[in-house]
Coordinates of C-alpha atoms in Angstrom, one line a residue:
M1 CA -8.0 127.6 -30.4
A2 CA -7.0 125.7 -27.1
V3 CA -3.9 128.0 -27.0
F4 CA -6.1 131.4 -27.5
G5 CA -8.3 130.0 -24.5
A6 CA -5.5 129.3 -22.3
L7 CA -4.0 133.0 -22.8
L8 CA -7.3 134.4 -22.2
L9 CA -7.6 132.4 -18.8
A10 CA -3.8 133.5 -17.8
R11 CA -4.4 137.0 -18.4
P12 CA -5.1 138.7 -14.9
P13 CA -8.6 140.3 -14.6
A14 CA -8.5 144.2 -14.1
G15 CA -7.8 145.1 -10.6
A16 CA -5.6 141.9 -10.0
F17 CA -2.5 143.4 -9.7
A18 CA -0.9 143.9 -6.2
A19 CA -0.3 147.3 -6.6
E20 CA -2.0 150.1 -8.9
L21 CA -1.5 153.6 -9.6
I22 CA -5.1 155.2 -9.7
M23 CA -5.3 158.4 -11.6
L24 CA -8.5 160.5 -10.3
E25 CA -9.6 162.6 -13.3
Q26 CA -12.3 164.7 -14.6
Q27 CA -13.5 166.0 -18.0
G28 CA -12.2 169.6 -18.6
C29 CA -9.2 169.2 -16.3
A30 CA -6.6 171.3 -17.7
W31 CA -3.7 169.6 -15.8
C32 CA -5.1 166.2 -16.3
L33 CA -4.9 166.8 -20.3
R34 CA -1.3 168.0 -19.6
W35 CA -0.4 165.0 -17.6
H36 CA -2.0 162.7 -20.8
K37 CA 0.4 164.6 -23.1
E38 CA 3.4 164.6 -21.4
I39 CA 3.5 161.3 -19.3
G40 CA -0.1 159.2 -20.5
G41 CA 1.9 157.6 -23.6
I42 CA 5.2 156.7 -22.0
Y43 CA 3.9 155.4 -18.5
P44 CA 3.1 152.0 -19.7
K45 CA 6.6 151.4 -21.0
T46 CA 8.4 152.3 -17.8
E47 CA 9.6 150.2 -15.0
E48 CA 7.3 152.1 -12.6
A49 CA 4.3 150.6 -14.9
K50 CA 5.5 147.3 -14.0
I51 CA 5.5 147.9 -10.6
A52 CA 2.2 149.9 -10.5
P53 CA 0.0 149.6 -13.6
L54 CA -2.0 152.7 -14.2
R55 CA -5.8 153.0 -13.9
F56 CA -8.1 156.0 -14.6
V57 CA -11.0 156.9 -12.4
D58 CA -13.5 159.6 -13.4
I59 CA -14.2 161.4 -10.1
H60 CA -17.6 162.0 -11.2
G61 CA -18.4 158.5 -12.6
Q62 CA -19.4 155.2 -10.8
W63 CA -17.1 154.4 -8.0
P64 CA -15.2 151.1 -8.7
E65 CA -16.3 148.6 -5.9
D66 CA -12.6 147.4 -5.5
L67 CA -11.8 150.8 -4.5
A68 CA -14.5 151.1 -1.6
G69 CA -11.9 151.9 0.8
I70 CA -10.1 154.6 -1.1
R71 CA -11.2 158.2 0.2
R72 CA -12.5 160.1 -3.0
E73 CA -10.9 163.2 -4.0
A74 CA -12.3 166.6 -5.4
F75 CA -8.9 167.8 -6.8
T76 CA -7.6 166.5 -10.1
P77 CA -5.6 165.0 -11.1
T78 CA -4.8 162.9 -8.1
F79 CA -2.7 159.8 -8.0
V80 CA -3.3 157.2 -5.5
L81 CA -1.1 154.1 -5.2
V82 CA -2.9 151.3 -4.1
E83 CA -1.9 147.8 -3.1
D84 CA -4.4 144.9 -2.0
G85 CA -7.2 147.5 -1.8
Q86 CA -5.1 149.7 0.5
E87 CA -4.2 153.2 0.2
I88 CA -0.1 153.5 0.2
A89 CA 0.3 157.0 -0.6
R90 CA -1.7 160.0 -2.4
M91 CA -0.1 162.6 -5.0
R92 CA -2.4 165.9 -5.6
G93 CA -2.0 167.8 -8.8
Y94 CA 0.7 167.8 -11.3
S95 CA 3.0 170.4 -12.0
G96 CA 5.2 168.9 -14.7
D97 CA 7.2 166.1 -15.6
E98 CA 10.0 166.1 -13.5
F99 CA 8.1 166.4 -10.3
F100 CA 5.7 163.5 -11.2
W101 CA 8.5 161.3 -11.5
F102 CA 10.1 162.2 -8.3
L103 CA 7.0 162.2 -6.4
L104 CA 6.1 158.9 -7.9
G105 CA 9.4 157.3 -6.9
E106 CA 8.6 158.4 -3.5
M107 CA 5.4 156.8 -3.4
L108 CA 6.4 153.5 -4.8
A109 CA 9.4 153.6 -2.4
K110 CA 6.5 153.0 0.4
L111 CA 5.2 149.9 -0.9
P112 CA 6.4 147.0 1.3
K113 CA 9.3 145.0 0.1
S114 CA 8.4 141.7 -1.4

């Protein structure tokens, strides 16, 4: 039991990652659905996900407190790369997997080198 408790304490809370990729979406968004079908299942297994874990935010839901400094968006899907609460880059729309991976690479290249 103590080991399980230690594992829970070692797990970072939501939003604790230095960088995150925020997907802004809304119900009924056909391009969001296409992204989920083409990319959603594999993203968590990628090197990109290790750098910027993915988090989903409904644009019509309550805006997360930790994203207070991030501008809301009306167009979905929109992907916002955030590091330490600051927007690094933004990608509006989804027009296929190859374009997505290319633009995501460009976005990740803007992260400060550690």
